[in-house]
Coordinates of C-alpha atoms and ligand atoms in Angstrom, one line a residue:
Chain A
X16 CA 92.9 130.2 49.2
X17 CA 94.6 127.0 50.4
X18 CA 94.0 125.3 53.7
X19 CA 96.2 123.8 56.4
X20 CA 96.0 120.1 57.3
X21 CA 94.2 121.0 60.5
X22 CA 91.5 123.0 58.6
X23 CA 91.2 120.1 56.1
X24 CA 90.5 117.6 58.9
X25 CA 87.8 119.8 60.4
X26 CA 86.3 120.6 57.0
X27 CA 86.1 116.9 56.1
X28 CA 84.4 116.2 59.4
X29 CA 81.8 119.0 59.0
X30 CA 81.4 118.3 55.2
X31 CA 81.9 122.0 54.5
X32 CA 84.8 124.4 54.4
X33 CA 86.0 125.3 57.9
X34 CA 88.6 127.9 58.6
X35 CA 90.8 128.6 61.6
X36 CA 89.0 130.7 64.2
X37 CA 85.6 129.0 63.7
X38 CA 84.0 127.4 66.7
X39 CA 82.4 124.0 65.7
X40 CA 80.8 121.1 67.5
X41 CA 82.5 118.1 65.9
X42 CA 82.0 114.4 66.2
X43 CA 85.2 112.7 67.5
X44 CA 86.7 109.4 66.2
X45 CA 88.1 108.3 69.5
X46 CA 88.3 109.2 73.2
X47 CA 91.0 108.1 75.6
X48 CA 90.8 108.0 79.4
X49 CA 93.3 106.8 82.0
X50 CA 93.4 106.2 85.7
X51 CA 94.1 109.8 86.7
X52 CA 91.5 111.7 84.7
X53 CA 89.1 108.8 83.9
X54 CA 87.2 108.5 87.3
X55 CA 86.3 112.2 87.2
X56 CA 85.2 112.0 83.5
X57 CA 83.0 109.0 84.3
X58 CA 81.5 110.9 87.3
X59 CA 80.8 113.9 85.0
X60 CA 79.2 111.5 82.4
X61 CA 76.8 110.3 85.0
X62 CA 76.2 113.9 86.4
X63 CA 75.3 114.9 82.8
X64 CA 72.6 112.2 82.8
X65 CA 74.7 109.8 80.8
X66 CA 73.4 106.2 80.7
X67 CA 75.2 104.7 77.7
X68 CA 78.4 105.9 76.1
X69 CA 78.2 107.3 72.6
X70 CA 80.1 104.3 71.1
X71 CA 81.8 101.7 73.2
X72 CA 84.2 100.8 70.4
X73 CA 85.6 104.3 70.2
X74 CA 86.6 104.6 73.8
X75 CA 90.1 103.7 74.7
X76 CA 90.6 102.9 78.4
X77 CA 93.7 101.9 80.3
X78 CA 95.7 102.5 83.5
X79 CA 99.2 103.8 83.3
X80 CA 99.9 106.6 85.8
X81 CA 99.7 104.6 89.0
X82 CA 100.3 100.9 88.0
X83 CA 100.3 98.5 89.6
X84 CA 98.2 100.5 92.1
X85 CA 100.6 102.3 94.4
X86 CA 98.0 103.4 97.0
X87 CA 94.6 102.3 98.2
X88 CA 93.0 105.4 96.5
X89 CA 94.6 104.4 93.2
X90 CA 93.4 100.8 93.5
X91 CA 89.9 102.2 94.2
X92 CA 90.0 104.3 91.1
X93 CA 91.0 101.3 89.1
X94 CA 88.1 99.3 90.5
X95 CA 85.7 102.2 89.7
X96 CA 86.9 102.3 86.1
X97 CA 86.8 98.5 85.6
X98 CA 83.2 98.6 86.8
X99 CA 82.4 101.3 84.3
X100 CA 84.1 99.3 81.5
X101 CA 82.1 96.2 82.4
X102 CA 78.8 98.1 82.6
X103 CA 79.4 99.8 79.2
X104 CA 81.1 96.8 77.6
X105 CA 84.2 98.9 76.8
X106 CA 87.5 97.2 76.2
X107 CA 89.9 98.0 79.0
X108 CA 93.6 97.6 78.5
X109 CA 93.9 97.8 82.3
X110 CA 97.4 97.9 83.9
X111 CA 99.4 95.6 81.7
X112 CA 99.8 97.4 78.3
X113 CA 101.6 100.6 79.0
X114 CA 101.4 104.4 78.7
X115 CA 98.2 105.8 77.2
X116 CA 99.6 107.6 74.2
X117 CA 101.9 104.8 73.1
X118 CA 98.9 102.4 73.3
X119 CA 96.7 104.6 71.2
X120 CA 99.4 104.8 68.6
X121 CA 100.6 101.2 68.5
X122 CA 97.1 99.6 68.7
X123 CA 96.1 101.8 65.7
X124 CA 93.5 103.9 67.5
X125 CA 94.6 107.1 65.8
X126 CA 94.8 107.4 62.0
X127 CA 95.3 110.2 59.4
X128 CA 92.4 112.6 59.2
X129 CA 90.8 111.5 62.5
X130 CA 90.0 113.7 65.5
X131 CA 91.0 112.0 68.8
X132 CA 90.5 113.5 72.2
X133 CA 92.2 112.3 75.3
X134 CA 91.9 113.3 78.9
X135 CA 95.6 113.9 79.0
X136 CA 97.6 116.9 77.7
X137 CA 100.0 114.9 75.6
X138 CA 97.2 113.6 73.4
X139 CA 98.8 116.0 70.9
X140 CA 101.2 113.1 70.1
X141 CA 98.8 111.5 67.7
X142 CA 99.7 114.2 65.2
X143 CA 102.5 111.8 64.4
X144 CA 99.9 109.6 62.8
X145 CA 98.4 112.5 60.9
X146 CA 95.5 112.7 63.3
X147 CA 94.2 115.8 65.1
X148 CA 94.8 114.7 68.7
X149 CA 94.2 117.1 71.6
X150 CA 94.1 116.9 75.4
X151 CA 90.9 117.9 77.2
X152 CA 89.8 118.0 80.8
X153 CA 87.5 115.5 82.6
X154 CA 84.3 117.5 82.3
X155 CA 84.8 117.9 78.5
X156 CA 85.5 114.2 78.5
X157 CA 82.3 113.5 80.3
X158 CA 80.5 115.4 77.6
X159 CA 82.4 113.4 74.9
X160 CA 81.6 110.1 76.6
X161 CA 77.9 111.0 76.4
X162 CA 77.6 112.8 73.1
X163 CA 80.7 111.7 71.0
X164 CA 81.3 115.3 70.1
X165 CA 82.9 118.4 71.5
X166 CA 83.2 122.1 70.8
X167 CA 86.4 123.1 69.2
X168 CA 87.9 126.4 68.2
X169 CA 89.7 125.4 65.0
X170 CA 93.3 126.6 65.6
X171 CA 95.6 128.6 63.4
X172 CA 98.8 126.9 62.6
X173 CA 102.5 127.6 63.2
X174 CA 104.6 125.9 60.5
X175 CA 107.9 124.6 61.8
X176 CA 110.0 123.9 58.7
X177 CA 113.0 121.7 59.5
X178 CA 115.9 121.0 57.3
X179 CA 119.4 119.5 57.6
X180 CA 120.9 116.2 58.8
X181 CA 121.4 115.4 62.5
X182 CA 125.0 115.0 63.7
X183 CA 126.1 111.9 65.5
X184 CA 124.1 111.4 68.7
X185 CA 121.8 114.3 68.1
X186 CA 118.1 113.6 67.2
X187 CA 114.4 114.3 67.5
X188 CA 114.5 115.1 71.2
X189 CA 117.2 117.7 70.8
X190 CA 115.3 119.2 67.9
X191 CA 112.0 119.6 69.9
X192 CA 113.8 121.0 73.0
X193 CA 115.4 123.6 70.7
X194 CA 112.1 124.4 69.1
X195 CA 110.5 124.8 72.5
X196 CA 113.2 127.1 73.6
X197 CA 112.6 129.1 70.4
X198 CA 108.8 129.3 70.5
X199 CA 108.6 129.5 74.3
X200 CA 106.2 127.9 76.8
X201 CA 103.2 129.9 75.6
X202 CA 104.3 130.8 72.1
X203 CA 101.9 128.4 70.4
X204 CA 98.9 128.7 72.8
X205 CA 95.6 127.9 71.0
X206 CA 97.5 127.0 67.9
X207 CA 98.5 123.9 66.0
X208 CA 102.2 123.3 65.3
X209 CA 102.7 121.7 62.0
X210 CA 106.1 120.0 61.6
X211 CA 107.4 119.8 58.0
X212 CA 110.5 119.8 55.9
X213 CA 113.1 117.2 54.8
X214 CA 114.3 116.5 58.3
X215 CA 110.8 115.6 59.5
X216 CA 110.2 113.5 56.4
X217 CA 113.4 111.6 57.2
X218 CA 112.3 110.9 60.8
X219 CA 111.0 107.5 61.8
X220 CA 107.7 107.2 63.6
X221 CA 109.2 107.2 67.1
X222 CA 111.1 110.4 66.3
X223 CA 107.9 112.0 65.0
X224 CA 106.0 111.0 68.2
X225 CA 108.7 112.6 70.3
X226 CA 108.2 115.9 68.4
X227 CA 104.4 115.9 68.4
X228 CA 104.3 114.8 72.0
X229 CA 105.9 118.0 73.2
X230 CA 103.8 120.5 71.2
X231 CA 101.7 121.1 74.4
X232 CA 104.9 122.3 76.1
X233 CA 104.6 125.4 73.9
X234 CA 100.9 125.7 74.7
X235 CA 99.8 124.2 71.4
X236 CA 96.4 122.5 70.8
X237 CA 98.2 119.8 68.8
X238 CA 101.3 118.9 66.9
X239 CA 100.8 117.4 63.5
X240 CA 102.8 115.9 60.6
X241 CA 101.2 115.3 57.2
X242 CA 101.0 111.6 56.6
X243 CA 103.6 110.1 54.1
X244 CA 104.9 106.7 53.3
X245 CA 106.4 106.3 56.8
X246 CA 103.0 107.0 58.4
X247 CA 101.0 104.8 56.0
X248 CA 103.4 101.9 56.5
X249 CA 103.0 102.2 60.3
X250 CA 99.2 102.5 60.0
X251 CA 98.8 99.5 57.6
X252 CA 100.5 97.3 60.2
X253 CA 98.3 98.5 62.9
X254 CA 94.9 99.0 61.5
X255 CA 93.4 96.5 59.1
X256 CA 91.9 98.0 55.9
X257 CA 94.0 101.2 56.0
X258 CA 94.1 102.8 52.5
X259 CA 96.4 105.7 52.0
X260 CA 94.8 109.0 50.8
X261 CA 96.3 112.4 50.3
X262 CA 96.2 114.8 53.3
X263 CA 98.6 117.7 53.6
X264 CA 98.5 121.5 53.8
X265 CA 98.1 123.4 50.5
X266 CA 101.2 125.3 49.5
X267 CA 99.2 128.6 49.8
X268 CA 97.7 127.8 53.2
X269 CA 97.6 130.6 55.7
X270 CA 99.8 130.3 58.7
X271 CA 99.9 132.4 61.9
X272 CA 103.6 132.1 61.7
X273 CA 106.3 130.2 59.8
X274 CA 109.6 129.3 61.4
X275 CA 112.6 127.6 59.9
X276 CA 115.1 125.3 61.7
X277 CA 118.4 123.9 60.5
X278 CA 119.7 120.9 62.4
X279 CA 123.0 120.6 60.7
X280 CA 124.7 122.4 63.6
X281 CA 122.3 121.4 66.3
X282 CA 124.0 120.3 69.6
X283 CA 122.5 117.9 72.1
X284 CA 120.0 120.0 74.2
X285 CA 119.2 120.0 77.8
X286 CA 116.1 121.8 79.3
X287 CA 117.1 123.3 82.6
X288 CA 114.8 123.7 85.7
X289 CA 112.0 124.6 85.9
X290 CA 110.7 125.2 82.5
X291 CA 110.7 123.2 79.3
X292 CA 111.6 126.2 77.2
X293 CA 114.8 126.7 79.1
X294 CA 116.8 124.5 76.7
X295 CA 120.6 125.0 76.3
X296 CA 123.3 123.1 74.5
X297 CA 124.5 120.3 76.8
X298 CA 127.9 121.9 77.1
X299 CA 126.4 124.8 79.1
X300 CA 125.4 122.5 81.9
X301 CA 128.0 119.7 81.5
X302 CA 129.4 118.7 84.9
X303 CA 126.1 119.2 86.8
X304 CA 125.8 116.6 89.5
X305 CA 122.8 114.2 89.1
X306 CA 121.2 111.8 91.6
X307 CA 118.7 110.0 89.3
X308 CA 118.3 109.3 85.6
X309 CA 115.0 108.3 84.1
X310 CA 114.8 106.9 80.6
X311 CA 111.2 106.3 79.6
X312 CA 107.8 108.1 79.3
X313 CA 105.5 108.6 76.3
X314 CA 108.2 111.0 74.9
X315 CA 111.1 108.7 74.9
X316 CA 110.2 105.2 76.1
X317 CA 110.4 103.2 72.9
X318 CA 112.8 100.6 71.6
X319 CA 114.6 103.1 69.4
X320 CA 115.3 105.2 72.5
X321 CA 116.7 102.3 74.5
X322 CA 118.8 101.3 71.5
X323 CA 120.2 104.8 71.4
X324 CA 121.0 104.6 75.2
X325 CA 122.5 101.2 74.8
X326 CA 124.7 102.3 72.0
X327 CA 126.2 105.0 74.2
X328 CA 126.5 102.6 77.1
X329 CA 128.5 100.0 75.2
X330 CA 130.0 97.6 77.7
X331 CA 130.4 100.1 80.5
X332 CA 128.5 100.4 83.8
X333 CA 126.3 103.2 85.1
X334 CA 127.8 105.3 87.8
X335 CA 127.2 103.8 91.3
X336 CA 126.2 107.2 92.5
X337 CA 123.2 107.5 90.2
X338 CA 119.9 105.7 90.4
X339 CA 119.1 104.7 86.8
X340 CA 115.4 104.0 86.2
X341 CA 114.5 102.6 82.8
X342 CA 110.8 102.0 81.9
X343 CA 109.6 101.0 78.5
X344 CA 106.4 102.8 77.4
X345 CA 104.5 99.6 76.5
X346 CA 104.5 95.9 76.5
X347 CA 105.4 95.8 72.8
X348 CA 108.3 98.2 73.3
X349 CA 109.4 96.2 76.4
X350 CA 109.4 92.9 74.4
X351 CA 111.4 94.4 71.5
X352 CA 113.9 95.8 74.0
X353 CA 114.0 92.5 75.8
X354 CA 114.5 90.4 72.7
X355 CA 117.3 92.6 71.5
X356 CA 119.1 91.8 74.7
X357 CA 119.1 95.4 75.9
X358 CA 117.2 94.9 79.1
X359 CA 119.9 92.4 80.3
X360 CA 122.6 94.9 79.4
X361 CA 120.9 97.7 81.3
X362 CA 120.3 95.5 84.4
X363 CA 123.9 94.3 84.3
X364 CA 125.1 97.9 84.0
X365 CA 123.3 98.7 87.2
X366 CA 119.9 100.0 86.1
X367 CA 116.5 99.4 87.6
X368 CA 114.1 98.3 84.9
X369 CA 110.4 98.7 85.5
X370 CA 107.3 97.4 83.9
X371 CA 105.5 99.7 81.4
X372 CA 104.0 102.7 83.1
X373 CA 104.4 106.5 83.4
X374 CA 106.9 105.8 86.2
X375 CA 108.6 108.8 87.8
X376 CA 107.4 111.1 85.0
X377 CA 104.4 112.5 86.8
X378 CA 105.8 112.3 90.3
X379 CA 102.7 110.6 91.6
X380 CA 103.8 107.0 91.9
X381 CA 107.4 105.9 92.6
X382 CA 110.9 107.2 91.9
X383 CA 110.2 110.5 93.6
X384 CA 112.9 113.0 94.4
X385 CA 113.9 114.4 97.8
X386 CA 114.6 118.1 98.4
X387 CA 117.9 119.1 96.9
X388 CA 118.1 116.1 94.5
X389 CA 118.6 116.4 90.8
X390 CA 117.1 114.3 88.1
X391 CA 117.9 114.0 84.4
X392 CA 114.9 112.7 82.5
X393 CA 114.0 111.8 79.0
X394 CA 110.3 112.8 79.7
X395 CA 108.6 116.0 78.7
X396 CA 108.2 118.2 81.8
X397 CA 110.6 119.7 84.3
X398 CA 108.2 121.8 86.3
X399 CA 109.0 122.5 89.9
X400 CA 107.8 119.5 91.9
X401 CA 107.0 117.4 88.8
X402 CA 109.0 114.4 90.0
X403 CA 108.7 114.8 93.7
X404 CA 109.9 117.6 96.1
X405 CA 109.4 121.2 94.9
X406 CA 113.0 121.7 96.1
X407 CA 114.3 119.1 93.7
X408 CA 115.4 119.9 90.1
X409 CA 114.6 118.1 86.9
X410 CA 116.6 118.5 83.6
X411 CA 115.3 117.1 80.4
X412 CA 117.3 115.5 77.6
X413 CA 117.6 112.8 74.9
X414 CA 118.1 109.1 75.7
X415 CA 121.8 109.4 74.4
X416 CA 122.5 112.3 76.8
X417 CA 120.7 110.5 79.6
X418 CA 122.9 107.4 79.1
X419 CA 126.1 109.3 78.8
X420 CA 125.3 111.2 82.0
X421 CA 124.3 108.1 83.9
X422 CA 127.7 106.6 83.2
X423 CA 129.6 109.6 84.5
X424 CA 127.3 110.7 87.3
X425 CA 127.0 114.2 85.9
X426 CA 125.4 115.8 82.9
X427 CA 127.6 114.8 80.0
X428 CA 127.8 115.4 76.2
X429 CA 126.9 112.0 74.6
X430 CA 129.5 112.7 71.9
X431 CA 132.3 112.7 74.6
X432 CA 131.9 109.2 76.0
Chain B
X26 CA 88.3 139.9 99.1
X27 CA 92.0 140.1 98.2
X28 CA 94.4 139.5 95.4
X29 CA 96.7 136.5 95.5
X30 CA 99.4 137.5 93.1
X31 CA 101.4 135.0 91.0
X32 CA 103.9 135.3 88.1
X33 CA 104.3 133.8 84.6
X34 CA 103.9 130.2 83.7
X35 CA 102.1 129.0 86.9
X36 CA 101.8 125.3 86.0
X37 CA 99.3 122.7 87.0
X38 CA 101.9 120.8 89.0
X39 CA 102.3 124.0 91.1
X40 CA 98.5 124.4 91.5
X41 CA 98.0 120.8 92.6
X42 CA 101.0 118.4 92.8
X43 CA 100.7 115.0 91.2
X44 CA 100.6 113.1 94.4
X45 CA 97.2 114.5 95.2
X46 CA 95.5 113.4 92.0
X47 CA 93.7 110.5 93.6
X48 CA 91.5 113.1 95.3
X49 CA 88.5 114.4 93.5
X50 CA 86.7 116.3 96.2
X51 CA 87.2 120.1 95.6
X52 CA 87.3 120.9 99.4
X53 CA 89.9 118.2 100.0
X54 CA 91.9 119.3 96.9
X55 CA 91.8 122.9 98.2
X56 CA 93.8 121.9 101.3
X57 CA 96.8 121.1 98.9
X58 CA 96.4 124.0 96.5
X59 CA 99.9 125.5 95.8
X60 CA 101.4 123.1 98.3
X61 CA 105.2 123.5 98.3
X62 CA 104.9 126.5 96.0
X63 CA 103.0 128.9 98.2
X64 CA 102.0 127.3 101.5
X65 CA 100.2 130.3 103.0
X66 CA 97.5 130.1 100.2
X67 CA 95.6 127.1 101.4
X68 CA 95.7 128.3 105.0
X69 CA 94.6 131.8 104.4
X70 CA 92.5 132.0 101.3
X71 CA 88.9 133.2 101.8
X72 CA 85.8 132.9 99.7
X73 CA 85.7 135.3 96.8
X74 CA 89.5 135.9 96.8
X75 CA 90.9 136.4 93.3
X76 CA 94.0 134.9 91.8
X77 CA 95.9 137.4 89.7
X78 CA 98.7 136.1 87.5
X79 CA 100.8 137.1 84.5
X80 CA 101.3 135.0 81.3
X81 CA 100.3 131.4 80.6
X82 CA 98.5 130.6 83.8
X83 CA 97.6 126.9 84.2
X84 CA 100.1 125.5 81.7
X85 CA 100.9 121.8 81.8
X86 CA 98.6 118.9 82.4
X87 CA 94.9 118.5 81.6
X88 CA 94.1 117.7 85.3
X89 CA 90.8 119.2 86.2
X90 CA 92.0 118.8 89.8
X91 CA 93.7 122.2 89.3
X92 CA 90.7 124.4 88.7
X93 CA 88.7 122.2 91.2
X94 CA 91.3 122.9 93.9
X95 CA 91.0 126.6 93.4
X96 CA 87.2 126.4 93.3
X97 CA 87.2 124.4 96.5
X98 CA 89.3 127.2 98.0
X99 CA 86.5 129.6 97.3
X100 CA 88.1 131.3 94.3
X101 CA 85.6 132.3 91.7
X102 CA 87.6 134.5 89.3
X103 CA 91.1 134.2 88.0
X104 CA 92.7 137.1 86.3
X105 CA 95.7 136.7 84.0
X106 CA 97.4 138.2 81.0
X107 CA 96.9 134.9 79.3
X108 CA 95.8 131.3 80.1
X109 CA 97.0 127.9 78.9
X110 CA 94.3 126.5 76.7
X111 CA 93.3 123.3 78.5
X112 CA 93.2 125.1 81.9
X113 CA 91.0 127.9 80.4
X114 CA 88.4 125.4 79.2
X115 CA 88.5 123.3 82.4
X116 CA 88.1 126.4 84.5
X117 CA 84.9 127.4 82.7
X118 CA 83.7 123.8 82.7
X119 CA 83.9 123.6 86.5
X120 CA 82.3 127.0 86.8
X121 CA 85.3 129.3 87.4
X122 CA 85.6 132.5 85.4
X123 CA 89.0 133.1 83.8
X124 CA 89.3 136.7 82.8
X125 CA 92.0 138.2 80.6
X126 CA 93.6 141.5 81.6
X127 CA 96.8 143.1 80.2
X128 CA 97.3 145.1 83.4
X129 CA 98.0 142.4 86.0
X130 CA 101.6 143.7 86.5
X131 CA 100.1 146.7 88.2
X132 CA 98.1 144.7 90.7
X133 CA 99.7 143.9 94.0
X134 CA 99.5 140.9 96.3
X135 CA 97.1 141.4 99.2
X136 CA 95.2 144.4 97.6
X137 CA 91.5 144.5 98.0
X138 CA 89.7 143.6 94.7
X139 CA 86.1 143.8 93.4
X140 CA 85.2 142.1 90.1
X141 CA 82.2 143.3 88.1
X142 CA 82.7 140.9 85.2
X143 CA 79.4 141.8 83.5
X144 CA 80.5 145.4 83.1
X145 CA 84.0 144.2 82.1
X146 CA 85.5 146.0 85.1
X147 CA 87.6 145.2 88.1
X148 CA 88.7 147.5 90.9
X149 CA 92.0 146.8 92.6
X150 CA 93.3 148.9 95.4
X151 CA 90.8 151.7 94.4
X152 CA 92.0 151.7 90.8
X153 CA 89.7 150.6 87.9
X154 CA 90.8 148.3 85.1
X155 CA 88.9 146.9 82.2
X156 CA 88.9 143.2 81.3
X157 CA 88.4 141.5 77.9
X158 CA 84.7 140.7 77.3
X159 CA 83.6 137.1 78.0
X160 CA 81.7 135.3 75.2
X161 CA 78.0 134.9 76.2
X162 CA 78.0 131.1 75.9
X163 CA 80.7 131.1 78.6
X164 CA 78.4 132.8 81.0
X165 CA 75.8 130.2 80.3
X166 CA 78.2 127.4 81.2
X167 CA 79.5 129.3 84.2
X168 CA 76.0 130.1 85.4
X169 CA 74.9 126.5 84.9
X170 CA 77.7 125.9 87.4
X171 CA 79.7 124.4 84.6
X172 CA 79.4 122.2 81.5
X173 CA 77.5 119.5 83.5
X174 CA 74.4 121.7 84.0
X175 CA 74.5 122.7 80.3
X176 CA 74.9 119.1 79.1
X177 CA 72.0 117.9 81.3
X178 CA 69.6 120.0 79.2
X179 CA 70.9 118.6 75.9
X180 CA 69.3 115.6 74.2
X181 CA 72.0 115.3 71.6
X182 CA 75.0 117.4 70.6
X183 CA 74.3 120.0 67.9
X184 CA 77.1 118.7 65.7
X185 CA 78.4 120.6 62.7
X186 CA 77.3 117.9 60.2
X187 CA 73.7 118.5 61.2
X188 CA 73.4 122.2 61.8
X189 CA 74.7 124.9 59.4
X190 CA 75.1 127.5 62.0
Ligands
SF4_507 S1 104.6 109.3 80.6 FE1 104.4 111.2 81.6 S2 103.8 112.7 80.1 FE2 103.3 110.6 79.3 S3 101.2 110.2 79.9 FE3 102.5 109.4 81.5 S4 102.7 111.1 83.1 FE4 101.9 112.0 81.1

């Protein structure tokens, strides 16, 4: 009987055959902590009697949610983590590199076949690199910091088979919003979502990251894509000594469910308040008034996303009635966008461009919404209160739809501007 | 001890909004539990009260602040038709007991509730319901007041490469 890619990763770690449903204590290849969940994880590490972390080189530490510190408490958390990094001799990316998941990917901290845990739910994004990435809480992370291992229930997989070619100004974000609407907010709880098929194979790394990033929005433990030439090319550039090896689900692997999607007729999608699985074709909500547009986050804050937005913008200006906030997800993505001249175009068009961070995505730092306000965002969550007031509304969409809407001041089909 | 009734997909932003995440003290967090979503909760919740919800309770972020806020509020048991994965683990890790029951639709807000988890039974408003059994190791963690107590006893992790069990 064949195995899924997830079962293969766990089997190879345990050096014996492991099937979905087994509960195993597995060594992890990497552990990521940031400024929100890190302090508590460190505290738990100490409470568990921790003195020295399991392997200082396998810990990825950075600050992204509240940077530069937006409150005295945030500044104190940063100080606490810096002290820990110094004490344990852990490299700390600190406030200047960008959003955690983007950093893990671009610095080559996640590779095919590895198991990476992060004290952040969107850790599932590393599946784009063929790694098993999953989000854990701070106490679990305290355990990992001490022991370098964690209990896992090996998940069953849902295979999402995607075929077809995207139409003009339709892409990965529209696909994943439509998949979320289909599977539902808890349709993949405890499971892995394996994205496959010709459309996925044709996606570039940023597009794959967008898809895997949002697996958690269906309750999944991870999203994963079997490594191929695209993955290996990305990895070779980012981790010295990378050697490709075969890693994919067997044709006769057992799945909890198989679903097929055809993108040939897919329309730009918008997730309506207050759940990610409430996606509709953009036409359904076209004309909805918006107060703020956010283009950024670990879901859609890469150069390719800004290029897509800039292409829609052309030589126009953003609406004077909309606050347009653009935040690259990392220093590297910022530089690429800057060198291509896009930052200048956005600023000239009326946008506010911020330094790499989570920005308004989590609603903890800046860019918050007042009661009654409406935001259109390229991030991954539109829960009530996610970006400020519980009486505000958040819609989610692609960078193209965000740009088109920012020009007109209302939700707009990017194919109509 | 009463039921605090909630619906489907109660997310971690509703349990504890992002702006309170610089707080780590459970009593302080408890003051903001469900702020903006259900403001009477923090004001009126009593020790031993039970949260009863429908599908996918605790979906969203990995913030442990969410179960901590509820623990700080005196909640010990959460009953739902299903839980989001990370929340479920976090709840156990901080010493809360997440119990699964298919019958939460029948339970009303404000009803008196008694939980006898070891017997797999709960009594709400005089009516008895059964809950899905909890794996034994979960009790060990919950009884050690969370994963911390459990981990303190451990010299090294019993990883799969070493043990064959
Ligand atoms: S950008 Fe948003 S979703 Fe991504 S890590 Fe930051 S807060 Fe979380």
